[in-house]
Amino acid sequence: MTMESNVNDPADHEATAPRREASVWARLIPAALTVVIFGVIFWRIPFDAFWQAVSGARLLPFFALMGSFSLCFFLADSAVLNALIRWFHGPIRYRELLPVRASTYIVSIINTQLAQAALALYLNRRFRTPLGEITSTVVLLILLEATNLIFFATVGSAAFPGGTPAVFFALPAVLALIWIIVVGVARGGLGALGRRVGGNVLLSTFRRIRLRQGLAILCLKGSVFFLSLLVHAKALTFFGIEIPVLPLLAFLPIVYLVAALPVTVAHLGTSQAAWIFFFGSYAAEADLLAYSLAAHLTFMLANGSFGLIFLPRVYADLFSRGGRES
């Protein structure tokens, strides 16, 4: 009788209704925003001009170059994750992590936060590590990625004065303040705030990380960014676009930051709008739209393909073997 009353308790339905409604809105808003952004883009750019840009591109060498870069990015990205896991959670072989990282790319096409949750689930089952500690490492990785992009955006903007909106020069100061607050609080500093929340499990990785470890990750991330800079400089020529290196150095990190915002479906729309906004003075908008869409979809589909190849291995590791260490 008690169990039946709990199941049918109206209060339970009232509590779950707002969560269900919020979940629906969370799915609808990114889709609606994606449609709106592309609606505005194609209102400005005739579809015929866009299609002409696609048809006139040298697509075969473009796909070969972007596909190769996607593979390099996947291997380097996995190396970064491998280092963080070994430092803060336990020993794991690089080849063990490759399938896991690849599978998260599939999930990230749908939802970036869901991909991070999938990674956290794997680490939780693999190492029996509390989810709070795993979340701390994931947040650290996100902050390091942002630091890498903002650093190069600042260097590029300083080398290309007048081309970057002044507001972007505030980003390094904001980033430095975030690092000071987070690391300071995590290590018991900043007065009462540090004493109160410094021991929180969500700050555990920030308490343990050392400067040399952070710099090592930034160096690896930086080398990947330089590779992407060279790849885009060459790939743009396959669409008949020539953009000097300094503007690419200044604006490409900002394009990446805008594209990473979890506000649209599969990060579509925001990336294309950023390419058009920042590089519109170097090429026709139709050409930039064609290039940015081709680059985005190629990178996304290549990473998704890596995930599909490794997905059976990850499924077996998580569910068939119960996440045992091999």
mmCIF file of N, CA, C and O in Angstrom, residues 215-300:
data_model
loop_
_atom_site.group_PDB
_atom_site.id
_atom_site.type_symbol
_atom_site.label_atom_id
_atom_site.label_comp_id
_atom_site.label_asym_id
_atom_site.label_seq_id
_atom_site.Cartn_x
_atom_site.Cartn_y
_atom_site.Cartn_z
ATOM 1 N N LEU A 215 51.543 23.744 -17.988
ATOM 2 C CA LEU A 215 52.309 24.214 -19.138
ATOM 3 C C LEU A 215 52.497 23.108 -20.172
ATOM 4 O O LEU A 215 52.490 23.367 -21.381
ATOM 5 N N ALA A 216 52.676 21.876 -19.707
ATOM 6 C CA ALA A 216 52.822 20.753 -20.640
ATOM 7 C C ALA A 216 51.558 20.575 -21.487
ATOM 8 O O ALA A 216 51.633 20.365 -22.702
ATOM 9 N N ILE A 217 50.393 20.679 -20.846
ATOM 10 C CA ILE A 217 49.133 20.565 -21.581
ATOM 11 C C ILE A 217 48.983 21.719 -22.563
ATOM 12 O O ILE A 217 48.576 21.527 -23.720
ATOM 13 N N LEU A 218 49.331 22.927 -22.128
ATOM 14 C CA LEU A 218 49.204 24.092 -23.001
ATOM 15 C C LEU A 218 50.150 23.991 -24.191
ATOM 16 O O LEU A 218 49.796 24.401 -25.304
ATOM 17 N N CYS A 219 51.339 23.434 -23.992
ATOM 18 C CA CYS A 219 52.275 23.255 -25.108
ATOM 19 C C CYS A 219 51.722 22.279 -26.136
ATOM 20 O O CYS A 219 51.818 22.512 -27.353
ATOM 21 N N LEU A 220 51.149 21.191 -25.661
ATOM 22 C CA LEU A 220 50.570 20.211 -26.580
ATOM 23 C C LEU A 220 49.369 20.793 -27.306
ATOM 24 O O LEU A 220 49.224 20.646 -28.531
ATOM 25 N N LYS A 221 48.500 21.485 -26.555
ATOM 26 C CA LYS A 221 47.352 22.136 -27.171
ATOM 27 C C LYS A 221 47.805 23.208 -28.171
ATOM 28 O O LYS A 221 47.203 23.387 -29.232
ATOM 29 N N GLY A 222 48.868 23.929 -27.800
ATOM 30 C CA GLY A 222 49.376 24.970 -28.680
ATOM 31 C C GLY A 222 49.905 24.411 -29.995
ATOM 32 O O GLY A 222 49.709 25.005 -31.058
ATOM 33 N N SER A 223 50.568 23.266 -29.938
ATOM 34 C CA SER A 223 51.078 22.660 -31.167
ATOM 35 C C SER A 223 49.933 22.233 -32.080
ATOM 36 O O SER A 223 50.029 22.366 -33.309
ATOM 37 N N VAL A 224 48.839 21.756 -31.493
ATOM 38 C CA VAL A 224 47.667 21.392 -32.294
ATOM 39 C C VAL A 224 47.052 22.633 -32.937
ATOM 40 O O VAL A 224 46.631 22.608 -34.095
ATOM 41 N N PHE A 225 47.025 23.736 -32.178
ATOM 42 C CA PHE A 225 46.474 24.966 -32.748
ATOM 43 C C PHE A 225 47.318 25.442 -33.922
ATOM 44 O O PHE A 225 46.788 25.856 -34.964
ATOM 45 N N PHE A 226 48.663 25.417 -33.774
ATOM 46 C CA PHE A 226 49.529 25.828 -34.875
ATOM 47 C C PHE A 226 49.310 24.945 -36.103
ATOM 48 O O PHE A 226 49.314 25.441 -37.243
ATOM 49 N N LEU A 227 49.114 23.662 -35.873
ATOM 50 C CA LEU A 227 48.825 22.761 -36.991
ATOM 51 C C LEU A 227 47.513 23.155 -37.658
ATOM 52 O O LEU A 227 47.415 23.191 -38.894
ATOM 53 N N SER A 228 46.487 23.455 -36.854
ATOM 54 C CA SER A 228 45.199 23.855 -37.436
ATOM 55 C C SER A 228 45.335 25.162 -38.208
ATOM 56 O O SER A 228 44.679 25.358 -39.234
ATOM 57 N N LEU A 229 46.193 26.060 -37.733
ATOM 58 C CA LEU A 229 46.427 27.323 -38.429
ATOM 59 C C LEU A 229 47.000 27.052 -39.826
ATOM 60 O O LEU A 229 46.530 27.625 -40.832
ATOM 61 N N LEU A 230 47.991 26.177 -39.903
ATOM 62 C CA LEU A 230 48.597 25.849 -41.193
ATOM 63 C C LEU A 230 47.616 25.115 -42.093
ATOM 64 O O LEU A 230 47.559 25.364 -43.307
ATOM 65 N N VAL A 231 46.840 24.218 -41.504
ATOM 66 C CA VAL A 231 45.864 23.450 -42.287
ATOM 67 C C VAL A 231 44.807 24.371 -42.885
ATOM 68 O O VAL A 231 44.487 24.280 -44.080
ATOM 69 N N HIS A 232 44.261 25.288 -42.076
ATOM 70 C CA HIS A 232 43.242 26.198 -42.595
ATOM 71 C C HIS A 232 43.831 27.130 -43.654
ATOM 72 O O HIS A 232 43.167 27.430 -44.662
ATOM 73 N N ALA A 233 45.067 27.607 -43.434
ATOM 74 C CA ALA A 233 45.687 28.491 -44.421
ATOM 75 C C ALA A 233 45.782 27.810 -45.784
ATOM 76 O O ALA A 233 45.585 28.458 -46.826
ATOM 77 N N LYS A 234 46.092 26.518 -45.792
ATOM 78 C CA LYS A 234 46.170 25.777 -47.056
ATOM 79 C C LYS A 234 44.785 25.382 -47.561
ATOM 80 O O LYS A 234 44.493 25.533 -48.762
ATOM 81 N N ALA A 235 43.919 24.904 -46.668
ATOM 82 C CA ALA A 235 42.595 24.441 -47.090
ATOM 83 C C ALA A 235 41.762 25.572 -47.682
ATOM 84 O O ALA A 235 40.950 25.340 -48.592
ATOM 85 N N LEU A 236 41.941 26.790 -47.192
ATOM 86 C CA LEU A 236 41.196 27.933 -47.735
ATOM 87 C C LEU A 236 41.495 28.137 -49.213
ATOM 88 O O LEU A 236 40.605 28.551 -49.985
ATOM 89 N N THR A 237 42.721 27.845 -49.625
ATOM 90 C CA THR A 237 43.080 28.045 -51.032
ATOM 91 C C THR A 237 42.307 27.105 -51.952
ATOM 92 O O THR A 237 42.120 27.421 -53.130
ATOM 93 N N PHE A 238 41.867 25.970 -51.444
ATOM 94 C CA PHE A 238 41.078 25.059 -52.265
ATOM 95 C C PHE A 238 39.699 25.630 -52.574
ATOM 96 O O PHE A 238 39.000 25.137 -53.463
ATOM 97 N N PHE A 239 39.289 26.649 -51.829
ATOM 98 C CA PHE A 239 38.037 27.362 -52.109
ATOM 99 C C PHE A 239 38.309 28.723 -52.743
ATOM 100 O O PHE A 239 37.411 29.575 -52.810
ATOM 101 N N GLY A 240 39.542 28.942 -53.176
ATOM 102 C CA GLY A 240 39.895 30.193 -53.815
ATOM 103 C C GLY A 240 40.008 31.364 -52.861
ATOM 104 O O GLY A 240 39.864 32.523 -53.268
ATOM 105 N N ILE A 241 40.280 31.093 -51.570
ATOM 106 C CA ILE A 241 40.353 32.128 -50.542
ATOM 107 C C ILE A 241 41.791 32.262 -50.068
ATOM 108 O O ILE A 241 42.452 31.261 -49.766
ATOM 109 N N GLU A 242 42.272 33.493 -49.997
ATOM 110 C CA GLU A 242 43.609 33.767 -49.468
ATOM 111 C C GLU A 242 43.464 34.685 -48.252
ATOM 112 O O GLU A 242 43.020 35.828 -48.380
ATOM 113 N N ILE A 243 43.825 34.183 -47.069
ATOM 114 C CA ILE A 243 43.785 34.988 -45.849
ATOM 115 C C ILE A 243 45.184 34.994 -45.246
ATOM 116 O O ILE A 243 45.761 33.924 -45.012
ATOM 117 N N PRO A 244 45.774 36.171 -44.997
ATOM 118 C CA PRO A 244 47.123 36.224 -44.412
ATOM 119 C C PRO A 244 47.183 35.535 -43.050
ATOM 120 O O PRO A 244 46.168 35.375 -42.360
ATOM 121 N N VAL A 245 48.394 35.149 -42.670
ATOM 122 C CA VAL A 245 48.570 34.380 -41.440
ATOM 123 C C VAL A 245 48.192 35.189 -40.196
ATOM 124 O O VAL A 245 47.575 34.654 -39.271
ATOM 125 N N LEU A 246 48.544 36.481 -40.158
ATOM 126 C CA LEU A 246 48.272 37.271 -38.948
ATOM 127 C C LEU A 246 46.778 37.380 -38.638
ATOM 128 O O LEU A 246 46.381 37.185 -37.484
ATOM 129 N N PRO A 247 45.921 37.696 -39.610
ATOM 130 C CA PRO A 247 44.487 37.684 -39.304
ATOM 131 C C PRO A 247 43.985 36.309 -38.866
ATOM 132 O O PRO A 247 43.131 36.209 -37.986
ATOM 133 N N LEU A 248 44.524 35.256 -39.472
ATOM 134 C CA LEU A 248 44.135 33.907 -39.039
ATOM 135 C C LEU A 248 44.548 33.669 -37.597
ATOM 136 O O LEU A 248 43.785 33.112 -36.798
ATOM 137 N N LEU A 249 45.771 34.084 -37.255
ATOM 138 C CA LEU A 249 46.251 33.910 -35.887
ATOM 139 C C LEU A 249 45.400 34.704 -34.906
ATOM 140 O O LEU A 249 45.142 34.252 -33.786
ATOM 141 N N ALA A 250 44.952 35.887 -35.315
ATOM 142 C CA ALA A 250 44.161 36.739 -34.426
ATOM 143 C C ALA A 250 42.744 36.236 -34.247
ATOM 144 O O ALA A 250 42.197 36.251 -33.132
ATOM 145 N N PHE A 251 42.122 35.793 -35.350
ATOM 146 C CA PHE A 251 40.683 35.538 -35.315
ATOM 147 C C PHE A 251 40.298 34.059 -35.222
ATOM 148 O O PHE A 251 39.217 33.743 -34.740
ATOM 149 N N LEU A 252 41.171 33.155 -35.681
ATOM 150 C CA LEU A 252 40.818 31.740 -35.644
ATOM 151 C C LEU A 252 40.543 31.232 -34.224
ATOM 152 O O LEU A 252 39.580 30.494 -34.008
ATOM 153 N N PRO A 253 41.356 31.638 -33.219
ATOM 154 C CA PRO A 253 41.016 31.199 -31.850
ATOM 155 C C PRO A 253 39.654 31.703 -31.386
ATOM 156 O O PRO A 253 38.934 30.991 -30.681
ATOM 157 N N ILE A 254 39.286 32.928 -31.803
ATOM 158 C CA ILE A 254 37.976 33.460 -31.414
ATOM 159 C C ILE A 254 36.866 32.690 -32.113
ATOM 160 O O ILE A 254 35.819 32.410 -31.519
ATOM 161 N N VAL A 255 37.101 32.322 -33.371
ATOM 162 C CA VAL A 255 36.126 31.489 -34.084
ATOM 163 C C VAL A 255 35.922 30.171 -33.344
ATOM 164 O O VAL A 255 34.789 29.707 -33.170
ATOM 165 N N TYR A 256 37.026 29.568 -32.886
ATOM 166 C CA TYR A 256 36.926 28.319 -32.132
ATOM 167 C C TYR A 256 36.147 28.513 -30.828
ATOM 168 O O TYR A 256 35.324 27.665 -30.445
ATOM 169 N N LEU A 257 36.400 29.617 -30.144
ATOM 170 C CA LEU A 257 35.695 29.886 -28.889
ATOM 171 C C LEU A 257 34.203 30.062 -29.127
ATOM 172 O O LEU A 257 33.372 29.524 -28.385
ATOM 173 N N VAL A 258 33.852 30.819 -30.163
ATOM 174 C CA VAL A 258 32.436 31.023 -30.489
ATOM 175 C C VAL A 258 31.786 29.702 -30.888
ATOM 176 O O VAL A 258 30.668 29.380 -30.458
ATOM 177 N N ALA A 259 32.495 28.916 -31.699
ATOM 178 C CA ALA A 259 31.944 27.641 -32.158
ATOM 179 C C ALA A 259 31.739 26.657 -31.012
ATOM 180 O O ALA A 259 30.879 25.777 -31.092
ATOM 181 N N ALA A 260 32.541 26.800 -29.949
ATOM 182 C CA ALA A 260 32.440 25.864 -28.818
ATOM 183 C C ALA A 260 31.251 26.153 -27.914
ATOM 184 O O ALA A 260 30.919 25.320 -27.060
ATOM 185 N N LEU A 261 30.606 27.305 -28.074
ATOM 186 C CA LEU A 261 29.465 27.622 -27.226
ATOM 187 C C LEU A 261 28.357 26.598 -27.436
ATOM 188 O O LEU A 261 27.944 26.342 -28.575
ATOM 189 N N PRO A 262 27.836 26.004 -26.350
ATOM 190 C CA PRO A 262 26.813 24.943 -26.494
ATOM 191 C C PRO A 262 25.411 25.516 -26.671
ATOM 192 O O PRO A 262 24.512 25.243 -25.891
ATOM 193 N N VAL A 263 25.225 26.317 -27.740
ATOM 194 C CA VAL A 263 23.934 26.999 -27.913
ATOM 195 C C VAL A 263 23.211 26.583 -29.181
ATOM 196 O O VAL A 263 22.053 26.971 -29.394
ATOM 197 N N THR A 264 23.865 25.809 -30.050
ATOM 198 C CA THR A 264 23.220 25.368 -31.280
ATOM 199 C C THR A 264 23.405 23.860 -31.449
ATOM 200 O O THR A 264 24.142 23.221 -30.696
ATOM 201 N N VAL A 265 22.764 23.311 -32.463
ATOM 202 C CA VAL A 265 22.864 21.880 -32.739
ATOM 203 C C VAL A 265 24.198 21.595 -33.420
ATOM 204 O O VAL A 265 24.509 22.182 -34.471
ATOM 205 N N ALA A 266 24.990 20.715 -32.808
ATOM 206 C CA ALA A 266 26.283 20.292 -33.369
ATOM 207 C C ALA A 266 27.199 21.473 -33.661
ATOM 208 O O ALA A 266 28.056 21.407 -34.529
ATOM 209 N N HIS A 267 27.019 22.577 -32.909
ATOM 210 C CA HIS A 267 27.846 23.782 -33.054
ATOM 211 C C HIS A 267 27.730 24.408 -34.436
ATOM 212 O O HIS A 267 28.601 25.185 -34.854
ATOM 213 N N LEU A 268 26.671 24.087 -35.150
ATOM 214 C CA LEU A 268 26.449 24.673 -36.466
ATOM 215 C C LEU A 268 25.847 26.069 -36.320
ATOM 216 O O LEU A 268 25.133 26.358 -35.365
ATOM 217 N N GLY A 269 26.119 26.925 -37.282
ATOM 218 C CA GLY A 269 25.552 28.268 -37.278
ATOM 219 C C GLY A 269 26.478 29.276 -36.640
ATOM 220 O O GLY A 269 26.873 30.255 -37.277
ATOM 221 N N THR A 270 26.842 29.064 -35.391
ATOM 222 C CA THR A 270 27.738 30.007 -34.712
ATOM 223 C C THR A 270 29.107 30.038 -35.379
ATOM 224 O O THR A 270 29.707 31.113 -35.542
ATOM 225 N N SER A 271 29.612 28.864 -35.762
ATOM 226 C CA SER A 271 30.913 28.799 -36.426
ATOM 227 C C SER A 271 30.875 29.539 -37.757
ATOM 228 O O SER A 271 31.775 30.337 -38.074
ATOM 229 N N GLN A 272 29.822 29.315 -38.550
ATOM 230 C CA GLN A 272 29.717 29.966 -39.855
ATOM 231 C C GLN A 272 29.570 31.483 -39.702
ATOM 232 O O GLN A 272 30.198 32.258 -40.435
ATOM 233 N N ALA A 273 28.771 31.909 -38.721
ATOM 234 C CA ALA A 273 28.595 33.346 -38.481
ATOM 235 C C ALA A 273 29.919 33.991 -38.077
ATOM 236 O O ALA A 273 30.228 35.116 -38.499
ATOM 237 N N ALA A 274 30.718 33.288 -37.271
ATOM 238 C CA ALA A 274 32.006 33.830 -36.834
ATOM 239 C C ALA A 274 32.980 33.961 -38.002
ATOM 240 O O ALA A 274 33.701 34.960 -38.117
ATOM 241 N N TRP A 275 33.037 32.944 -38.854
ATOM 242 C CA TRP A 275 33.909 33.032 -40.033
ATOM 243 C C TRP A 275 33.536 34.229 -40.898
ATOM 244 O O TRP A 275 34.412 34.976 -41.354
ATOM 245 N N ILE A 276 32.253 34.424 -41.136
ATOM 246 C CA ILE A 276 31.807 35.534 -41.977
ATOM 247 C C ILE A 276 32.107 36.873 -41.308
ATOM 248 O O ILE A 276 32.552 37.830 -41.958
ATOM 249 N N PHE A 277 31.874 36.966 -40.010
ATOM 250 C CA PHE A 277 32.068 38.228 -39.287
ATOM 251 C C PHE A 277 33.537 38.634 -39.266
ATOM 252 O O PHE A 277 33.885 39.795 -39.547
ATOM 253 N N PHE A 278 34.430 37.713 -38.928
ATOM 254 C CA PHE A 278 35.831 38.067 -38.724
ATOM 255 C C PHE A 278 36.649 38.095 -40.016
ATOM 256 O O PHE A 278 37.659 38.799 -40.085
ATOM 257 N N PHE A 279 36.238 37.322 -41.030
ATOM 258 C CA PHE A 279 37.036 37.254 -42.250
ATOM 259 C C PHE A 279 36.305 37.817 -43.463
ATOM 260 O O PHE A 279 36.752 37.611 -44.602
ATOM 261 N N GLY A 280 35.206 38.523 -43.228
ATOM 262 C CA GLY A 280 34.406 39.049 -44.336
ATOM 263 C C GLY A 280 35.139 40.042 -45.215
ATOM 264 O O GLY A 280 34.758 40.228 -46.380
ATOM 265 N N SER A 281 36.178 40.663 -44.696
ATOM 266 C CA SER A 281 36.932 41.636 -45.507
ATOM 267 C C SER A 281 37.985 40.975 -46.384
ATOM 268 O O SER A 281 38.653 41.659 -47.180
ATOM 269 N N TYR A 282 38.160 39.657 -46.261
ATOM 270 C CA TYR A 282 39.185 38.953 -47.022
ATOM 271 C C TYR A 282 38.609 38.074 -48.130
ATOM 272 O O TYR A 282 39.366 37.628 -48.996
ATOM 273 N N ALA A 283 37.328 37.821 -48.093
ATOM 274 C CA ALA A 283 36.724 36.948 -49.103
ATOM 275 C C ALA A 283 35.222 37.202 -49.160
ATOM 276 O O ALA A 283 34.647 37.801 -48.247
ATOM 277 N N ALA A 284 34.609 36.736 -50.233
ATOM 278 C CA ALA A 284 33.163 36.871 -50.366
ATOM 279 C C ALA A 284 32.461 36.045 -49.290
ATOM 280 O O ALA A 284 32.939 34.960 -48.911
ATOM 281 N N GLU A 285 31.345 36.551 -48.799
ATOM 282 C CA GLU A 285 30.623 35.856 -47.727
ATOM 283 C C GLU A 285 30.181 34.468 -48.164
ATOM 284 O O GLU A 285 30.203 33.524 -47.366
ATOM 285 N N ALA A 286 29.782 34.329 -49.429
ATOM 286 C CA ALA A 286 29.351 33.014 -49.919
ATOM 287 C C ALA A 286 30.504 32.013 -49.873
ATOM 288 O O ALA A 286 30.317 30.837 -49.521
ATOM 289 N N ASP A 287 31.705 32.476 -50.230
ATOM 290 C CA ASP A 287 32.878 31.590 -50.192
ATOM 291 C C ASP A 287 33.207 31.184 -48.759
ATOM 292 O O ASP A 287 33.533 30.020 -48.487
ATOM 293 N N LEU A 288 33.147 32.148 -47.842
ATOM 294 C CA LEU A 288 33.431 31.841 -46.431
ATOM 295 C C LEU A 288 32.391 30.889 -45.850
ATOM 296 O O LEU A 288 32.723 29.996 -45.072
ATOM 297 N N LEU A 289 31.131 31.084 -46.229
ATOM 298 C CA LEU A 289 30.081 30.181 -45.754
ATOM 299 C C LEU A 289 30.316 28.771 -46.271
ATOM 300 O O LEU A 289 30.219 27.792 -45.511
ATOM 301 N N ALA A 290 30.634 28.647 -47.553
ATOM 302 C CA ALA A 290 30.883 27.327 -48.136
ATOM 303 C C ALA A 290 32.069 26.657 -47.459
ATOM 304 O O ALA A 290 32.016 25.469 -47.096
ATOM 305 N N TYR A 291 33.149 27.418 -47.258
ATOM 306 C CA TYR A 291 34.341 26.842 -46.641
ATOM 307 C C TYR A 291 34.082 26.427 -45.197
ATOM 308 O O TYR A 291 34.440 25.306 -44.793
ATOM 309 N N SER A 292 33.480 27.315 -44.407
ATOM 310 C CA SER A 292 33.289 27.011 -42.990
ATOM 311 C C SER A 292 32.350 25.826 -42.793
ATOM 312 O O SER A 292 32.569 25.000 -41.900
ATOM 313 N N LEU A 293 31.314 25.723 -43.623
ATOM 314 C CA LEU A 293 30.412 24.571 -43.518
ATOM 315 C C LEU A 293 31.134 23.285 -43.908
ATOM 316 O O LEU A 293 31.004 22.258 -43.224
ATOM 317 N N ALA A 294 31.903 23.335 -45.000
ATOM 318 C CA ALA A 294 32.628 22.135 -45.434
ATOM 319 C C ALA A 294 33.650 21.709 -44.381
ATOM 320 O O ALA A 294 33.773 20.514 -44.067
ATOM 321 N N ALA A 295 34.384 22.671 -43.816
ATOM 322 C CA ALA A 295 35.390 22.344 -42.803
ATOM 323 C C ALA A 295 34.735 21.779 -41.550
ATOM 324 O O ALA A 295 35.201 20.783 -40.977
ATOM 325 N N HIS A 296 33.647 22.415 -41.114
ATOM 326 C CA HIS A 296 32.961 21.977 -39.901
ATOM 327 C C HIS A 296 32.394 20.566 -40.070
ATOM 328 O O HIS A 296 32.591 19.699 -39.205
ATOM 329 N N LEU A 297 31.710 20.333 -41.165
ATOM 330 C CA LEU A 297 31.076 19.028 -41.373
ATOM 331 C C LEU A 297 32.115 17.930 -41.588
ATOM 332 O O LEU A 297 31.946 16.809 -41.102
ATOM 333 N N THR A 298 33.205 18.247 -42.287
ATOM 334 C CA THR A 298 34.263 17.247 -42.498
ATOM 335 C C THR A 298 34.890 16.842 -41.172
ATOM 336 O O THR A 298 35.079 15.648 -40.895
ATOM 337 N N PHE A 299 35.217 17.832 -40.355
ATOM 338 C CA PHE A 299 35.824 17.556 -39.051
ATOM 339 C C PHE A 299 34.859 16.754 -38.175
ATOM 340 O O PHE A 299 35.257 15.780 -37.521
ATOM 341 N N MET A 300 33.583 17.147 -38.174
ATOM 342 C CA MET A 300 32.594 16.476 -37.343
ATOM 343 C C MET A 300 32.370 15.040 -37.804
ATOM 344 O O MET A 300 32.335 14.106 -36.989
#
